[in-house]
mmCIF file of N, CA and C in Angstrom:
data_model
loop_
_atom_site.group_PDB
_atom_site.id
_atom_site.type_symbol
_atom_site.label_atom_id
_atom_site.label_comp_id
_atom_site.label_asym_id
_atom_site.label_seq_id
_atom_site.Cartn_x
_atom_site.Cartn_y
_atom_site.Cartn_z
ATOM 1 N N PRO A 1 108.961 8.654 83.915
ATOM 2 C CA PRO A 1 109.200 9.714 82.944
ATOM 3 C C PRO A 1 108.792 11.074 83.504
ATOM 4 N N TYR A 2 109.480 12.091 83.108
ATOM 5 C CA TYR A 2 109.139 13.434 83.522
ATOM 6 C C TYR A 2 109.466 14.405 82.399
ATOM 7 N N VAL A 3 108.942 15.619 82.523
ATOM 8 C CA VAL A 3 109.167 16.666 81.531
ATOM 9 C C VAL A 3 109.720 17.882 82.251
ATOM 10 N N MET A 4 110.833 18.407 81.766
ATOM 11 C CA MET A 4 111.397 19.644 82.299
ATOM 12 C C MET A 4 111.065 20.759 81.323
ATOM 13 N N VAL A 5 110.583 21.871 81.838
ATOM 14 C CA VAL A 5 110.269 23.021 80.998
ATOM 15 C C VAL A 5 111.245 24.135 81.360
ATOM 16 N N CYS A 6 112.001 24.599 80.378
ATOM 17 C CA CYS A 6 112.985 25.661 80.594
ATOM 18 C C CYS A 6 112.716 26.779 79.598
ATOM 19 N N ASN A 7 112.742 27.989 80.076
ATOM 20 C CA ASN A 7 112.551 29.140 79.201
ATOM 21 C C ASN A 7 113.912 29.798 78.996
ATOM 22 N N HIS A 8 114.601 29.375 77.965
ATOM 23 C CA HIS A 8 115.916 29.939 77.705
ATOM 24 C C HIS A 8 115.764 31.226 76.918
ATOM 25 N N GLN A 9 116.727 32.108 77.045
ATOM 26 C CA GLN A 9 116.641 33.431 76.425
ATOM 27 C C GLN A 9 117.424 33.555 75.121
ATOM 28 N N ALA A 10 118.366 32.675 74.881
ATOM 29 C CA ALA A 10 119.171 32.748 73.661
ATOM 30 C C ALA A 10 119.321 31.347 73.071
ATOM 31 N N SER A 11 119.646 31.286 71.810
ATOM 32 C CA SER A 11 119.787 29.997 71.131
ATOM 33 C C SER A 11 120.904 29.158 71.733
ATOM 34 N N LEU A 12 121.978 29.781 72.157
ATOM 35 C CA LEU A 12 123.104 29.037 72.705
ATOM 36 C C LEU A 12 122.815 28.491 74.097
ATOM 37 N N ASP A 13 121.827 29.032 74.796
ATOM 38 C CA ASP A 13 121.455 28.508 76.108
ATOM 39 C C ASP A 13 121.046 27.047 76.018
ATOM 40 N N LEU A 14 120.454 26.667 74.903
ATOM 41 C CA LEU A 14 120.003 25.295 74.716
ATOM 42 C C LEU A 14 121.177 24.324 74.779
ATOM 43 N N MET A 15 122.303 24.720 74.207
ATOM 44 C CA MET A 15 123.485 23.852 74.232
ATOM 45 C C MET A 15 123.956 23.625 75.674
ATOM 46 N N CYS A 16 123.896 24.663 76.509
ATOM 47 C CA CYS A 16 124.296 24.530 77.919
ATOM 48 C C CYS A 16 123.296 23.661 78.674
ATOM 49 N N MET A 17 122.008 23.834 78.390
ATOM 50 C CA MET A 17 120.990 23.033 79.072
ATOM 51 C C MET A 17 121.162 21.552 78.737
ATOM 52 N N VAL A 18 121.503 21.253 77.498
ATOM 53 C CA VAL A 18 121.705 19.859 77.100
ATOM 54 C C VAL A 18 122.839 19.246 77.928
ATOM 55 N N GLU A 19 123.848 20.047 78.218
ATOM 56 C CA GLU A 19 125.006 19.545 78.956
ATOM 57 C C GLU A 19 124.683 19.231 80.411
ATOM 58 N N ILE A 20 123.757 19.972 81.038
ATOM 59 C CA ILE A 20 123.472 19.759 82.460
ATOM 60 C C ILE A 20 122.263 18.863 82.715
ATOM 61 N N MET A 21 121.509 18.537 81.679
ATOM 62 C CA MET A 21 120.337 17.691 81.862
ATOM 63 C C MET A 21 120.744 16.263 82.203
ATOM 64 N N PRO A 22 119.875 15.554 82.912
ATOM 65 C CA PRO A 22 120.178 14.148 83.238
ATOM 66 C C PRO A 22 120.291 13.293 81.976
ATOM 67 N N ASP A 23 120.948 12.140 82.118
ATOM 68 C CA ASP A 23 121.052 11.206 80.999
ATOM 69 C C ASP A 23 119.655 10.788 80.539
ATOM 70 N N ARG A 24 119.544 10.436 79.280
ATOM 71 C CA ARG A 24 118.292 9.969 78.674
ATOM 72 C C ARG A 24 117.226 11.053 78.653
ATOM 73 N N CYS A 25 117.605 12.304 78.770
ATOM 74 C CA CYS A 25 116.660 13.416 78.711
ATOM 75 C C CYS A 25 116.816 14.070 77.336
ATOM 76 N N VAL A 26 115.722 14.255 76.640
ATOM 77 C CA VAL A 26 115.772 14.812 75.296
ATOM 78 C C VAL A 26 115.057 16.164 75.278
ATOM 79 N N PRO A 27 115.756 17.212 74.893
ATOM 80 C CA PRO A 27 115.125 18.529 74.833
ATOM 81 C C PRO A 27 114.286 18.700 73.570
ATOM 82 N N ILE A 28 113.340 19.599 73.662
ATOM 83 C CA ILE A 28 112.503 19.989 72.527
ATOM 84 C C ILE A 28 112.810 21.451 72.242
ATOM 85 N N ALA A 29 113.054 21.784 70.983
ATOM 86 C CA ALA A 29 113.420 23.153 70.609
ATOM 87 C C ALA A 29 112.598 23.606 69.413
ATOM 88 N N LYS A 30 112.552 24.907 69.219
ATOM 89 C CA LYS A 30 111.827 25.427 68.053
ATOM 90 C C LYS A 30 112.565 25.044 66.777
ATOM 91 N N LYS A 31 111.798 24.807 65.745
ATOM 92 C CA LYS A 31 112.351 24.305 64.484
ATOM 93 C C LYS A 31 113.312 25.301 63.834
ATOM 94 N N GLU A 32 113.160 26.569 64.123
ATOM 95 C CA GLU A 32 114.019 27.583 63.532
ATOM 96 C C GLU A 32 115.484 27.360 63.887
ATOM 97 N N LEU A 33 115.757 26.749 65.049
ATOM 98 C CA LEU A 33 117.146 26.488 65.448
ATOM 99 C C LEU A 33 117.839 25.525 64.499
ATOM 100 N N MET A 34 117.074 24.670 63.845
ATOM 101 C CA MET A 34 117.654 23.678 62.940
ATOM 102 C C MET A 34 118.360 24.367 61.769
ATOM 103 N N TYR A 35 117.946 25.569 61.430
ATOM 104 C CA TYR A 35 118.494 26.261 60.267
ATOM 105 C C TYR A 35 119.549 27.297 60.637
ATOM 106 N N MET A 36 120.143 27.176 61.824
ATOM 107 C CA MET A 36 121.133 28.157 62.282
ATOM 108 C C MET A 36 122.560 27.647 62.112
ATOM 109 N N GLY A 37 122.851 27.034 60.980
ATOM 110 C CA GLY A 37 124.211 26.614 60.662
ATOM 111 C C GLY A 37 124.771 25.593 61.630
ATOM 112 N N THR A 38 125.913 25.909 62.206
ATOM 113 C CA THR A 38 126.607 24.986 63.090
ATOM 114 C C THR A 38 125.780 24.654 64.328
ATOM 115 N N VAL A 39 125.094 25.644 64.872
ATOM 116 C CA VAL A 39 124.240 25.410 66.047
ATOM 117 C C VAL A 39 123.135 24.419 65.700
ATOM 118 N N GLY A 40 122.531 24.570 64.544
ATOM 119 C CA GLY A 40 121.480 23.660 64.106
ATOM 120 C C GLY A 40 121.982 22.241 63.931
ATOM 121 N N TRP A 41 123.159 22.107 63.337
ATOM 122 C CA TRP A 41 123.740 20.767 63.157
ATOM 123 C C TRP A 41 124.031 20.123 64.493
ATOM 124 N N ALA A 42 124.606 20.902 65.414
ATOM 125 C CA ALA A 42 124.928 20.361 66.738
ATOM 126 C C ALA A 42 123.656 19.923 67.465
ATOM 127 N N CYS A 43 122.600 20.726 67.358
ATOM 128 C CA CYS A 43 121.321 20.365 67.990
ATOM 129 C C CYS A 43 120.762 19.094 67.380
ATOM 130 N N TRP A 44 120.800 19.002 66.058
ATOM 131 C CA TRP A 44 120.264 17.828 65.370
ATOM 132 C C TRP A 44 121.051 16.573 65.745
ATOM 133 N N LEU A 45 122.373 16.686 65.787
ATOM 134 C CA LEU A 45 123.204 15.548 66.148
ATOM 135 C C LEU A 45 123.043 15.149 67.610
ATOM 136 N N SER A 46 122.634 16.094 68.449
ATOM 137 C CA SER A 46 122.413 15.804 69.875
ATOM 138 C C SER A 46 121.097 15.083 70.112
ATOM 139 N N GLY A 47 120.259 15.000 69.089
ATOM 140 C CA GLY A 47 118.991 14.300 69.237
ATOM 141 C C GLY A 47 117.851 15.178 69.715
ATOM 142 N N ILE A 48 117.985 16.478 69.546
ATOM 143 C CA ILE A 48 116.931 17.396 69.957
ATOM 144 C C ILE A 48 115.709 17.203 69.067
ATOM 145 N N ILE A 49 114.541 17.236 69.659
ATOM 146 C CA ILE A 49 113.282 17.135 68.920
ATOM 147 C C ILE A 49 112.848 18.549 68.553
ATOM 148 N N PHE A 50 112.666 18.796 67.271
ATOM 149 C CA PHE A 50 112.295 20.123 66.801
ATOM 150 C C PHE A 50 110.792 20.236 66.632
ATOM 151 N N VAL A 51 110.238 21.359 67.092
ATOM 152 C CA VAL A 51 108.803 21.606 67.036
ATOM 153 C C VAL A 51 108.564 22.857 66.189
ATOM 154 N N ASN A 52 107.644 22.749 65.246
ATOM 155 C CA ASN A 52 107.288 23.884 64.408
ATOM 156 C C ASN A 52 106.237 24.722 65.141
ATOM 157 N N ARG A 53 106.664 25.840 65.707
ATOM 158 C CA ARG A 53 105.748 26.665 66.489
ATOM 159 C C ARG A 53 104.726 27.404 65.621
ATOM 160 N N GLN A 54 104.990 27.514 64.321
ATOM 161 C CA GLN A 54 104.072 28.215 63.432
ATOM 162 C C GLN A 54 102.826 27.381 63.122
ATOM 163 N N LYS A 55 102.963 26.052 63.206
ATOM 164 C CA LYS A 55 101.837 25.148 62.942
ATOM 165 C C LYS A 55 101.495 24.426 64.241
ATOM 166 N N THR A 56 100.507 24.931 64.934
ATOM 167 C CA THR A 56 100.146 24.415 66.250
ATOM 168 C C THR A 56 99.812 22.929 66.203
ATOM 169 N N GLY A 57 99.083 22.496 65.202
ATOM 170 C CA GLY A 57 98.698 21.088 65.087
ATOM 171 C C GLY A 57 99.905 20.174 64.972
ATOM 172 N N ASP A 58 100.875 20.585 64.145
ATOM 173 C CA ASP A 58 102.098 19.787 63.997
ATOM 174 C C ASP A 58 102.876 19.726 65.309
ATOM 175 N N ALA A 59 102.952 20.856 66.004
ATOM 176 C CA ALA A 59 103.672 20.904 67.283
ATOM 177 C C ALA A 59 103.018 19.984 68.303
ATOM 178 N N ILE A 60 101.704 20.002 68.361
ATOM 179 C CA ILE A 60 100.979 19.141 69.303
ATOM 180 C C ILE A 60 101.223 17.672 68.964
ATOM 181 N N ASN A 61 101.206 17.335 67.675
ATOM 182 C CA ASN A 61 101.444 15.944 67.268
ATOM 183 C C ASN A 61 102.844 15.472 67.655
ATOM 184 N N VAL A 62 103.854 16.312 67.449
ATOM 185 C CA VAL A 62 105.226 15.932 67.798
ATOM 186 C C VAL A 62 105.354 15.719 69.300
ATOM 187 N N ILE A 63 104.799 16.625 70.086
ATOM 188 C CA ILE A 63 104.885 16.504 71.540
ATOM 189 C C ILE A 63 104.097 15.293 72.032
ATOM 190 N N ALA A 64 102.916 15.048 71.453
ATOM 191 C CA ALA A 64 102.114 13.891 71.850
ATOM 192 C C ALA A 64 102.831 12.584 71.516
ATOM 193 N N GLN A 65 103.449 12.522 70.346
ATOM 194 C CA GLN A 65 104.196 11.319 69.961
ATOM 195 C C GLN A 65 105.381 11.107 70.898
ATOM 196 N N THR A 66 106.053 12.173 71.270
ATOM 197 C CA THR A 66 107.172 12.074 72.211
ATOM 198 C C THR A 66 106.695 11.569 73.566
ATOM 199 N N ALA A 67 105.558 12.085 74.036
ATOM 200 C CA ALA A 67 105.009 11.643 75.321
ATOM 201 C C ALA A 67 104.633 10.162 75.282
ATOM 202 N N ARG A 68 104.039 9.708 74.170
ATOM 203 C CA ARG A 68 103.699 8.283 74.047
ATOM 204 C C ARG A 68 104.947 7.417 74.091
ATOM 205 N N THR A 69 105.986 7.851 73.400
ATOM 206 C CA THR A 69 107.244 7.095 73.402
ATOM 207 C C THR A 69 107.833 7.054 74.803
ATOM 208 N N MET A 70 107.773 8.175 75.520
ATOM 209 C CA MET A 70 108.295 8.219 76.887
ATOM 210 C C MET A 70 107.567 7.226 77.781
ATOM 211 N N ARG A 71 106.250 7.186 77.666
ATOM 212 C CA ARG A 71 105.468 6.263 78.503
ATOM 213 C C ARG A 71 105.691 4.814 78.107
ATOM 214 N N ARG A 72 105.703 4.551 76.804
ATOM 215 C CA ARG A 72 105.836 3.179 76.309
ATOM 216 C C ARG A 72 107.195 2.585 76.674
ATOM 217 N N GLU A 73 108.254 3.360 76.498
ATOM 218 C CA GLU A 73 109.600 2.850 76.730
ATOM 219 C C GLU A 73 110.148 3.223 78.101
ATOM 220 N N ASN A 74 109.322 3.864 78.915
ATOM 221 C CA ASN A 74 109.713 4.304 80.261
ATOM 222 C C ASN A 74 111.022 5.112 80.191
ATOM 223 N N VAL A 75 111.037 6.042 79.266
ATOM 224 C CA VAL A 75 112.208 6.891 79.037
ATOM 225 C C VAL A 75 112.002 8.229 79.721
ATOM 226 N N ARG A 76 113.064 8.741 80.314
ATOM 227 C CA ARG A 76 113.010 10.081 80.882
ATOM 228 C C ARG A 76 113.610 11.045 79.897
#
C-alpha cells in the first residue's frame, strides 16, 4: 500500500487526477466538493473519500480508518 499526496489547485483537477491514478487507488478530497452539484455527484460515484477539514478530529479518524483498511486488505 502507498499514499500519493497531490496539491491540486482547482476542483476539476481532482477529476483529472482520478483518471491518471493507478487502479485500486482511492483519492481523498475535502468534503466541500461533495456539495458542488454535478462535480460532487461524480466524485461520490467515483468512490472518493471525503474529509471534513473544519473538524480536525473527524478528518484524522477518516484518514486513520482508510489507512487501517489499506493495510488490512493490502489495498493500494
